[in-house]
């Protein structure tokens, strides 16, 4: 059974800092990995999708890496802004196109 | 393109009642998945529909059932509601093993 863990569970940083969110998964047989953003009480916004054959993806200030063999992914956020405050969720896509989510990292960026 | 839409936005029911939630997928997507997200946790996979059939199912009781229509829209039905069914219900659409897009969710409160 796939298990996904995200560390840290919560993070508070001053504006402008670069930060790294971590995601680990137990079964390396995945099709892809997605990072999502969730604002309080809202749905999920897809940030980045990394296919299993890829090592990283970049979008603006966001960079996500994938090491499938070790079961790890990181989301790097450069020059953090207060608007980046949200919960960030990592999800791996396995057999049956089913997503397994981690518990999320709650990020607070202070002005 | 309106993206993934869900209705209603909020719903309040009492224990023992039945509820139906609705989802319209993103244009061009043929697969719809449903997830339950309890407060402070990552979403949990309920089931997935493709070509009007349930293709995958997570660890949820038979009280949770669904349907997919020929236009790919989908319904989630929950019978005999329990207090523990209170959660944010999320619908995601995709095309095969590609990026999954989520709707805004339906907040269900069971009293």
Coordinates of N, CA and C in Angstrom, one line a residue:
Chain A
X1 N 0.8 -1.2 0.0 CA 0.0 0.0 0.0 C 0.9 1.2 0.0
X2 N 0.6 2.1 -0.9 CA 1.4 3.4 -1.0 C 1.1 4.3 0.2
X3 N 2.2 4.8 0.7 CA 2.1 5.8 1.8 C 2.9 7.0 1.4
X4 N 2.4 8.2 1.6 CA 3.1 9.4 1.3 C 3.2 10.3 2.6
X5 N 4.4 10.8 2.8 CA 4.7 11.6 4.0 C 5.2 12.9 3.6
X6 N 4.8 14.0 4.2 CA 5.3 15.3 3.9 C 5.9 15.9 5.2
X7 N 7.1 16.5 5.0 CA 7.8 17.1 6.1 C 8.3 18.5 5.6
X8 N 8.2 19.6 6.5 CA 7.5 19.6 7.8 C 6.0 19.7 7.6
X9 N 5.3 19.5 8.7 CA 3.8 19.6 8.7 C 3.4 21.1 8.6
X10 N 4.3 21.9 9.2 CA 4.0 23.4 9.2 C 5.3 24.1 9.1
X11 N 5.3 25.3 8.5 CA 6.5 26.1 8.3 C 6.1 27.5 8.2
X12 N 6.9 28.3 9.0 CA 6.7 29.8 9.0 C 8.0 30.5 8.7
X13 N 8.0 31.3 7.7 CA 9.2 31.9 7.2 C 9.0 33.4 6.9
X14 N 10.0 34.2 7.0 CA 9.9 35.6 6.6 C 9.9 35.8 5.1
X15 N 9.2 36.8 4.6 CA 9.1 37.1 3.2 C 10.5 37.1 2.6
X16 N 10.7 36.6 1.4 CA 11.9 36.6 0.7 C 12.8 35.4 0.8
X17 N 12.5 34.5 1.8 CA 13.3 33.4 1.9 C 13.0 32.3 0.9
X18 N 14.1 31.6 0.5 CA 13.9 30.4 -0.3 C 13.6 29.2 0.6
X19 N 12.7 28.3 0.2 CA 12.4 27.2 1.0 C 12.1 25.9 0.3
X20 N 12.2 24.8 1.0 CA 12.1 23.5 0.4 C 11.1 22.7 1.2
X21 N 10.1 22.1 0.5 CA 9.1 21.2 1.1 C 9.5 19.8 0.6
X22 N 9.4 18.9 1.5 CA 9.7 17.5 1.3 C 8.6 16.6 1.2
X23 N 8.7 15.6 0.3 CA 7.6 14.5 0.2 C 8.4 13.2 0.0
X24 N 7.9 12.2 0.7 CA 8.5 10.8 0.5 C 7.3 9.8 0.3
X25 N 7.6 8.8 -0.5 CA 6.6 7.8 -0.8 C 7.3 6.4 -0.7
X26 N 6.5 5.4 -0.4 CA 7.0 4.1 -0.1 C 7.1 3.2 -1.3
X27 N 6.3 3.4 -2.3 CA 6.3 2.5 -3.5 C 6.7 3.3 -4.7
X28 N 7.8 2.9 -5.3 CA 8.4 3.6 -6.4 C 7.7 3.4 -7.7
X29 N 6.7 2.5 -7.8 CA 6.0 2.2 -9.0 C 4.9 3.2 -9.2
X30 N 5.3 4.4 -9.7 CA 4.4 5.5 -9.9 C 4.4 5.9 -11.3
X31 N 3.3 6.5 -11.7 CA 3.2 7.1 -13.1 C 3.7 8.5 -13.1
X32 N 3.3 9.3 -12.1 CA 3.7 10.7 -12.0 C 3.5 11.1 -10.6
X33 N 3.9 12.3 -10.3 CA 3.8 13.0 -9.0 C 3.3 14.4 -9.3
X34 N 2.3 14.8 -8.5 CA 1.8 16.2 -8.6 C 2.0 16.9 -7.3
X35 N 2.3 18.2 -7.4 CA 2.3 19.1 -6.3 C 1.1 20.0 -6.4
X36 N 0.3 20.2 -5.3 CA -0.9 21.0 -5.3 C -0.8 22.1 -4.3
X37 N -1.5 23.2 -4.5 CA -1.7 24.2 -3.5 C -3.2 24.2 -3.1
X38 N -3.4 24.4 -1.8 CA -4.8 24.5 -1.3 C -4.9 25.7 -0.3
X39 N -5.8 26.6 -0.7 CA -6.1 27.7 0.2 C -7.2 27.2 1.2
X40 N -7.4 27.8 2.4 CA -8.3 27.3 3.4 C -9.7 27.2 2.8
X41 N -10.3 26.0 3.0 CA -11.7 25.7 2.5 C -11.9 25.6 1.1
X42 N -10.8 25.7 0.3 CA -10.9 25.7 -1.2 C -10.5 24.4 -1.8
X43 N -10.6 24.3 -3.1 CA -10.2 23.1 -3.8 C -8.7 23.1 -4.0
X44 N -8.2 22.2 -4.8 CA -6.7 22.0 -5.0 C -6.4 22.6 -6.4
X45 N -5.3 23.4 -6.4 CA -4.7 24.0 -7.6 C -3.5 23.2 -7.9
X46 N -3.4 22.7 -9.1 CA -2.2 21.9 -9.6 C -1.1 22.9 -9.8
X47 N 0.1 22.6 -9.2 CA 1.2 23.5 -9.4 C 2.2 22.9 -10.4
X48 N 2.6 21.7 -10.2 CA 3.6 21.0 -11.1 C 3.2 19.5 -11.2
X49 N 3.5 19.0 -12.4 CA 3.3 17.5 -12.6 C 4.7 17.0 -13.1
X50 N 5.2 16.0 -12.5 CA 6.4 15.4 -12.9 C 6.1 13.9 -13.3
X51 N 6.4 13.6 -14.6 CA 6.2 12.2 -15.0 C 7.3 11.4 -14.4
X52 N 7.0 10.1 -14.3 CA 8.0 9.2 -13.6 C 9.3 9.1 -14.3
X53 N 9.4 9.5 -15.6 CA 10.6 9.5 -16.4 C 11.4 10.8 -16.2
X54 N 10.8 11.8 -15.6 CA 11.4 13.1 -15.5 C 12.1 13.2 -14.1
X55 N 13.1 14.2 -14.1 CA 13.8 14.4 -12.8 C 13.3 15.7 -12.2
X56 N 12.8 16.7 -13.0 CA 12.4 17.9 -12.4 C 11.5 18.7 -13.3
X57 N 10.7 19.6 -12.8 CA 9.8 20.5 -13.5 C 9.9 21.9 -12.9
X58 N 9.8 22.9 -13.7 CA 9.9 24.3 -13.2 C 8.7 25.1 -13.7
X59 N 8.2 26.0 -12.8 CA 7.2 26.9 -13.2 C 7.4 28.2 -12.4
X60 N 7.9 29.2 -13.1 CA 8.1 30.5 -12.4 C 9.1 30.3 -11.2
X61 N 8.6 30.7 -10.0 CA 9.5 30.6 -8.8 C 9.5 29.2 -8.2
X62 N 8.8 28.2 -8.8 CA 8.6 26.9 -8.3 C 9.5 25.9 -9.1
X63 N 10.1 25.0 -8.3 CA 10.9 23.9 -9.0 C 10.6 22.6 -8.2
X64 N 10.2 21.6 -8.9 CA 10.0 20.3 -8.2 C 10.9 19.3 -8.8
X65 N 11.5 18.5 -7.9 CA 12.4 17.4 -8.3 C 11.8 16.1 -7.9
X66 N 12.2 15.0 -8.6 CA 11.7 13.7 -8.3 C 12.9 12.7 -8.4
X67 N 13.0 11.9 -7.3 CA 14.0 10.8 -7.3 C 13.2 9.6 -7.0
X68 N 12.7 8.9 -8.1 CA 11.8 7.8 -7.9 C 12.4 6.6 -7.2
X69 N 13.7 6.4 -7.4 CA 14.4 5.2 -6.8 C 14.4 5.3 -5.3
X70 N 14.6 6.6 -4.8 CA 14.7 6.8 -3.4 C 13.3 7.1 -2.8
X71 N 12.3 7.3 -3.6 CA 11.0 7.6 -3.2 C 10.9 9.0 -2.6
X72 N 11.5 10.0 -3.3 CA 11.5 11.4 -2.7 C 11.2 12.4 -3.8
X73 N 10.5 13.5 -3.3 CA 10.3 14.7 -4.2 C 10.5 15.9 -3.3
X74 N 11.0 17.0 -3.9 CA 11.1 18.2 -3.2 C 10.4 19.3 -4.0
X75 N 9.8 20.3 -3.3 CA 9.3 21.5 -4.0 C 10.0 22.7 -3.4
X76 N 10.7 23.3 -4.3 CA 11.5 24.5 -4.0 C 10.8 25.8 -4.4
X77 N 10.6 26.7 -3.4 CA 10.0 27.9 -3.7 C 11.0 29.0 -3.5
X78 N 11.3 29.8 -4.5 CA 12.3 30.8 -4.4 C 11.6 32.2 -4.1
X79 N 12.3 33.0 -3.3 CA 11.9 34.3 -3.0 C 10.4 34.3 -2.5
X80 N 10.1 33.7 -1.4 CA 8.8 33.5 -1.0 C 8.1 34.8 -0.7
X81 N 6.7 34.8 -0.9 CA 5.9 36.0 -0.8 C 4.7 35.7 0.1
X82 N 4.1 36.7 0.8 CA 3.0 36.4 1.6 C 1.8 35.7 0.9
X83 N 1.7 35.9 -0.4 CA 0.7 35.3 -1.2 C 0.9 33.8 -1.4
X84 N 2.1 33.3 -1.1 CA 2.4 31.9 -1.1 C 1.9 31.1 0.1
X85 N 1.4 31.8 1.0 CA 0.8 31.2 2.2 C -0.4 30.3 1.9
X86 N -0.3 29.0 2.2 CA -1.3 28.0 1.8 C -0.8 26.7 2.3
X87 N -1.6 25.6 2.1 CA -1.2 24.3 2.3 C -0.7 23.7 1.0
X88 N 0.4 23.0 1.0 CA 1.0 22.4 -0.2 C 0.9 20.9 0.0
X89 N 0.3 20.3 -1.0 CA 0.1 18.8 -1.0 C 0.8 18.1 -2.1
X90 N 1.4 17.0 -1.7 CA 2.1 16.2 -2.7 C 1.2 14.9 -2.9
X91 N 1.1 14.5 -4.2 CA 0.3 13.3 -4.5 C 1.0 12.5 -5.5
X92 N 1.1 11.2 -5.3 CA 1.7 10.3 -6.3 C 0.5 9.5 -7.0
X93 N 0.7 9.3 -8.3 CA -0.3 8.6 -9.1 C 0.2 7.2 -9.4
X94 N -0.5 6.2 -8.9 CA -0.2 4.8 -9.0 C -1.1 4.1 -9.9
X95 N -1.1 2.8 -9.8 CA -2.0 1.9 -10.6 C -3.4 2.4 -10.6
X96 N -4.1 2.4 -11.7 CA -5.5 2.8 -11.7 C -5.7 4.3 -11.8
X97 N -4.6 5.1 -12.0 CA -4.7 6.5 -12.1 C -5.3 7.1 -10.8
X98 N -4.9 6.5 -9.7 CA -5.4 6.9 -8.4 C -4.3 7.7 -7.7
X99 N -4.7 8.9 -7.1 CA -3.8 9.7 -6.4 C -3.7 9.3 -4.9
X100 N -2.5 9.2 -4.4 CA -2.4 9.0 -2.9 C -1.7 10.3 -2.4
X101 N -2.3 10.9 -1.4 CA -1.8 12.2 -1.0 C -1.0 12.1 0.4
X102 N -0.1 13.1 0.5 CA 0.5 13.2 1.8 C -0.4 14.1 2.7
X103 N 0.0 14.4 3.9 CA -0.8 15.2 4.8 C -0.7 16.7 4.6
X104 N 0.2 17.1 3.8 CA 0.4 18.5 3.5 C 1.4 19.2 4.4
X105 N 1.9 20.3 3.9 CA 2.7 21.3 4.6 C 2.0 22.6 4.6
X106 N 1.7 23.1 5.8 CA 1.0 24.4 6.0 C 2.1 25.5 6.0
X107 N 2.1 26.3 5.0 CA 3.2 27.4 4.9 C 2.6 28.7 5.2
X108 N 3.3 29.4 6.1 CA 3.0 30.8 6.4 C 4.2 31.7 6.0
X109 N 4.0 32.7 5.2 CA 5.1 33.6 4.8 C 4.7 34.9 5.4
X110 N 5.5 35.4 6.3 CA 5.2 36.6 7.0 C 5.9 37.8 6.3
X111 N 5.1 38.9 6.2 CA 5.6 40.2 5.5 C 6.8 40.8 6.3
Chain B
X1 N -13.1 27.7 -21.1 CA -13.2 26.5 -20.4 C -13.4 26.7 -18.9
X2 N -14.6 26.2 -18.3 CA -14.9 26.5 -17.0 C -14.1 25.7 -16.0
X3 N -13.4 24.7 -16.5 CA -12.6 23.8 -15.5 C -13.6 22.8 -14.9
X4 N -13.2 22.3 -13.8 CA -14.0 21.3 -13.1 C -15.0 22.1 -12.2
X5 N -16.3 21.7 -12.3 CA -17.3 22.4 -11.5 C -18.0 21.4 -10.6
X6 N -18.4 21.8 -9.4 CA -19.0 21.0 -8.4 C -20.2 21.7 -7.8
X7 N -21.3 20.9 -7.5 CA -22.4 21.5 -6.8 C -23.0 20.5 -5.9
X8 N -23.6 21.0 -4.8 CA -23.6 22.4 -4.3 C -22.3 22.7 -3.7
X9 N -22.1 24.0 -3.3 CA -20.9 24.4 -2.6 C -20.9 24.0 -1.2
X10 N -22.0 24.1 -0.5 CA -22.1 23.7 0.9 C -23.4 22.9 1.1
X11 N -23.4 22.0 2.0 CA -24.6 21.2 2.3 C -24.6 20.8 3.8
X12 N -25.8 20.9 4.4 CA -26.0 20.5 5.8 C -27.0 19.4 5.8
X13 N -26.7 18.3 6.4 CA -27.6 17.2 6.5 C -27.6 16.7 7.9
X14 N -28.6 15.8 8.2 CA -28.6 15.2 9.6 C -28.3 13.7 9.4
X15 N -27.9 13.1 10.5 CA -27.5 11.7 10.5 C -28.7 10.8 9.9
X16 N -28.3 9.9 9.1 CA -29.3 9.0 8.5 C -29.8 9.4 7.2
X17 N -29.6 10.6 6.9 CA -30.1 11.1 5.6 C -29.2 10.7 4.4
X18 N -29.6 11.0 3.2 CA -28.9 10.6 2.0 C -28.5 11.9 1.3
X19 N -27.4 11.9 0.6 CA -26.9 13.1 -0.1 C -26.4 12.8 -1.5
X20 N -26.6 13.7 -2.4 CA -26.0 13.5 -3.8 C -25.2 14.8 -4.1
X21 N -24.0 14.5 -4.5 CA -23.0 15.6 -4.9 C -22.8 15.4 -6.4
X22 N -22.6 16.6 -7.1 CA -22.4 16.5 -8.6 C -21.1 17.2 -9.0
X23 N -20.6 16.7 -10.2 CA -19.4 17.1 -10.7 C -19.4 17.1 -12.2
X24 N -18.9 18.2 -12.8 CA -18.8 18.3 -14.3 C -17.3 18.4 -14.6
X25 N -16.7 17.5 -15.4 CA -15.3 17.5 -15.6 C -14.9 18.6 -16.5
X26 N -13.6 18.8 -16.6 CA -13.0 19.7 -17.5 C -13.2 19.2 -18.9
X27 N -13.4 20.2 -19.9 CA -13.6 19.8 -21.2 C -12.5 18.9 -21.8
X28 N -12.9 17.8 -22.4 CA -11.9 16.9 -23.0 C -11.5 15.8 -22.1
X29 N -11.9 15.8 -20.8 CA -11.6 14.8 -19.9 C -12.7 13.7 -19.8
X30 N -12.3 12.4 -19.7 CA -13.2 11.4 -19.6 C -13.2 10.6 -18.3
X31 N -12.3 10.9 -17.4 CA -12.2 10.2 -16.2 C -12.5 11.1 -15.0
X32 N -13.3 10.7 -14.1 CA -13.7 11.5 -12.9 C -13.4 10.7 -11.7
X33 N -12.7 11.3 -10.7 CA -12.4 10.7 -9.5 C -12.9 11.5 -8.3
X34 N -13.3 10.8 -7.2 CA -13.9 11.5 -6.1 C -12.9 11.3 -4.9
X35 N -12.8 12.3 -4.1 CA -11.9 12.3 -2.9 C -12.6 12.9 -1.7
X36 N -12.3 12.4 -0.5 CA -12.9 12.9 0.7 C -11.7 13.5 1.5
X37 N -11.9 14.8 1.9 CA -10.8 15.4 2.7 C -11.4 15.9 4.1
X38 N -10.9 15.2 5.1 CA -11.3 15.6 6.5 C -10.4 16.8 6.8
X39 N -10.9 17.6 7.8 CA -10.2 18.8 8.2 C -8.8 18.5 8.7
X40 N -7.9 19.2 8.1 CA -6.5 19.1 8.5 C -5.7 17.9 7.9
X41 N -6.4 17.1 7.0 CA -5.8 15.9 6.4 C -5.7 16.0 4.9
X42 N -4.9 15.2 4.3 CA -4.9 15.1 2.8 C -6.1 14.4 2.3
X43 N -6.5 14.6 1.1 CA -7.6 13.9 0.5 C -7.4 12.4 0.4
X44 N -8.5 11.7 0.6 CA -8.5 10.2 0.5 C -9.4 9.8 -0.7
X45 N -8.8 8.9 -1.5 CA -9.5 8.4 -2.7 C -10.7 7.6 -2.4
X46 N -11.9 8.0 -3.0 CA -13.1 7.2 -2.8 C -13.3 6.2 -4.0
X47 N -13.5 6.7 -5.2 CA -13.6 5.9 -6.4 C -13.4 6.7 -7.6
X48 N -13.3 6.0 -8.7 CA -13.0 6.6 -10.0 C -14.0 6.0 -11.1
X49 N -14.5 6.9 -12.0 CA -15.3 6.5 -13.0 C -14.7 6.8 -14.4
X50 N -14.9 5.8 -15.3 CA -14.4 5.9 -16.6 C -15.4 5.1 -17.5
X51 N -15.8 5.7 -18.6 CA -16.8 5.1 -19.5 C -18.0 4.5 -18.8
X52 N -18.5 5.4 -17.8 CA -19.7 5.1 -17.1 C -19.6 3.9 -16.1
X53 N -18.4 3.5 -15.8 CA -18.2 2.4 -14.9 C -17.2 2.7 -13.8
X54 N -17.5 2.2 -12.7 CA -16.5 2.3 -11.5 C -15.3 1.5 -11.8
X55 N -14.1 2.2 -12.0 CA -12.9 1.5 -12.4 C -12.0 1.2 -11.2
X56 N -12.0 2.1 -10.2 CA -11.2 1.9 -9.0 C -12.0 2.3 -7.8
X57 N -11.7 1.7 -6.7 CA -12.4 2.0 -5.5 C -11.4 2.0 -4.3
X58 N -11.5 3.0 -3.5 CA -10.7 3.1 -2.3 C -11.4 2.4 -1.1
X59 N -10.8 2.6 0.1 CA -11.4 1.9 1.2 C -12.5 2.6 1.9
X60 N -13.6 2.7 1.1 CA -14.8 3.3 1.6 C -16.0 2.3 1.6
X61 N -16.9 2.4 2.5 CA -18.0 1.4 2.6 C -19.0 1.6 1.4
X62 N -19.9 0.6 1.3 CA -20.9 0.6 0.2 C -21.9 1.7 0.3
X63 N -21.9 2.4 1.4 CA -22.8 3.6 1.6 C -22.4 4.7 0.5
X64 N -21.2 4.6 0.1 CA -20.7 5.5 -0.9 C -20.8 4.9 -2.3
X65 N -21.6 5.5 -3.1 CA -21.8 5.0 -4.5 C -21.8 6.2 -5.5
X66 N -21.6 5.8 -6.7 CA -21.5 6.9 -7.7 C -22.1 6.5 -9.0
X67 N -22.0 7.5 -9.9 CA -22.5 7.2 -11.3 C -21.8 8.2 -12.2
X68 N -21.6 7.8 -13.5 CA -21.1 8.7 -14.5 C -22.0 8.6 -15.7
X69 N -22.3 9.8 -16.2 CA -23.3 9.9 -17.3 C -22.5 9.9 -18.6
X70 N -23.3 9.8 -19.7 CA -22.6 9.8 -21.1 C -21.8 11.0 -21.4
X71 N -22.2 12.2 -20.8 CA -21.4 13.4 -21.0 C -20.2 13.5 -20.1
X72 N -19.9 12.5 -19.3 CA -18.8 12.3 -18.4 C -19.0 13.0 -17.1
X73 N -20.1 13.7 -16.9 CA -20.3 14.3 -15.5 C -20.6 13.1 -14.6
X74 N -20.5 13.4 -13.3 CA -20.6 12.3 -12.3 C -21.4 12.8 -11.1
X75 N -21.9 11.8 -10.4 CA -22.5 12.0 -9.1 C -21.9 11.1 -8.0
X76 N -21.9 11.6 -6.8 CA -21.4 10.9 -5.6 C -22.7 10.8 -4.7
X77 N -23.1 9.6 -4.3 CA -24.2 9.4 -3.4 C -23.7 8.8 -2.1
X78 N -24.1 9.4 -1.0 CA -23.8 8.8 0.3 C -25.1 8.5 1.1
X79 N -25.3 7.3 1.5 CA -26.5 6.9 2.2 C -26.2 6.8 3.7
X80 N -27.3 6.9 4.5 CA -27.2 6.7 5.9 C -26.1 7.5 6.5
X81 N -26.1 8.8 6.3 CA -25.0 9.6 6.7 C -24.6 9.5 8.2
X82 N -23.3 9.5 8.4 CA -22.8 9.5 9.8 C -22.1 10.8 10.1
X83 N -21.9 11.2 11.3 CA -21.2 12.4 11.7 C -19.8 12.4 11.0
X84 N -19.2 11.3 11.0 CA -17.8 11.2 10.4 C -17.8 11.4 8.9
X85 N -18.9 11.5 8.3 CA -18.9 11.8 6.8 C -18.7 13.3 6.6
X86 N -18.8 14.1 7.6 CA -18.5 15.5 7.4 C -17.1 15.8 6.9
X87 N -17.0 16.4 5.8 CA -15.7 16.6 5.1 C -15.9 17.5 3.9
X88 N -14.8 17.8 3.2 CA -14.8 18.4 1.9 C -14.7 17.3 0.9
X89 N -15.7 17.3 0.0 CA -15.7 16.3 -1.1 C -15.2 16.9 -2.4
X90 N -14.1 16.3 -2.9 CA -13.4 16.9 -4.1 C -13.6 16.0 -5.3
X91 N -13.8 16.6 -6.4 CA -13.9 15.9 -7.6 C -12.7 16.3 -8.5
X92 N -12.1 15.3 -9.2 CA -11.0 15.5 -10.1 C -11.3 14.9 -11.4
X93 N -10.9 15.6 -12.5 CA -11.0 15.0 -13.8 C -9.7 14.9 -14.5
X94 N -9.5 14.0 -15.4 CA -8.3 13.8 -16.1 C -8.6 13.0 -17.4
X95 N -7.6 12.9 -18.2 CA -7.6 12.1 -19.4 C -6.5 11.1 -19.3
X96 N -6.8 9.9 -19.1 CA -5.9 8.8 -18.9 C -4.9 9.1 -17.7
X97 N -3.7 8.7 -17.8 CA -2.7 8.9 -16.7 C -2.0 10.3 -16.8
X98 N -2.8 11.3 -16.9 CA -2.3 12.7 -17.1 C -2.7 13.5 -15.9
X99 N -2.3 14.8 -15.9 CA -2.5 15.7 -14.8 C -4.0 15.7 -14.4
X100 N -4.2 15.6 -13.1 CA -5.6 15.7 -12.6 C -5.9 17.1 -12.1
X101 N -7.1 17.5 -12.5 CA -7.6 18.9 -12.1 C -8.8 18.8 -11.2
X102 N -8.7 19.6 -10.2 CA -9.7 19.5 -9.1 C -10.7 20.6 -9.2
X103 N -11.9 20.3 -8.7 CA -13.0 21.3 -8.6 C -12.9 22.0 -7.2
X104 N -13.7 22.9 -7.0 CA -13.7 23.7 -5.7 C -14.1 22.9 -4.5
X105 N -14.8 21.8 -4.7 CA -15.2 21.0 -3.6 C -16.6 21.3 -3.1
X106 N -17.2 20.3 -2.4 CA -18.5 20.5 -1.7 C -18.3 20.3 -0.2
X107 N -18.6 21.2 0.6 CA -18.4 21.1 2.0 C -19.7 20.5 2.6
X108 N -19.6 19.2 3.1 CA -20.7 18.5 3.7 C -20.6 18.5 5.2
X109 N -21.6 19.0 5.9 CA -21.7 19.0 7.3 C -22.9 18.1 7.7
X110 N -22.6 17.1 8.6 CA -23.6 16.2 9.1 C -23.8 16.5 10.5
X111 N -25.1 16.8 10.9 CA -25.4 17.1 12.3 C -26.1 16.0 13.0

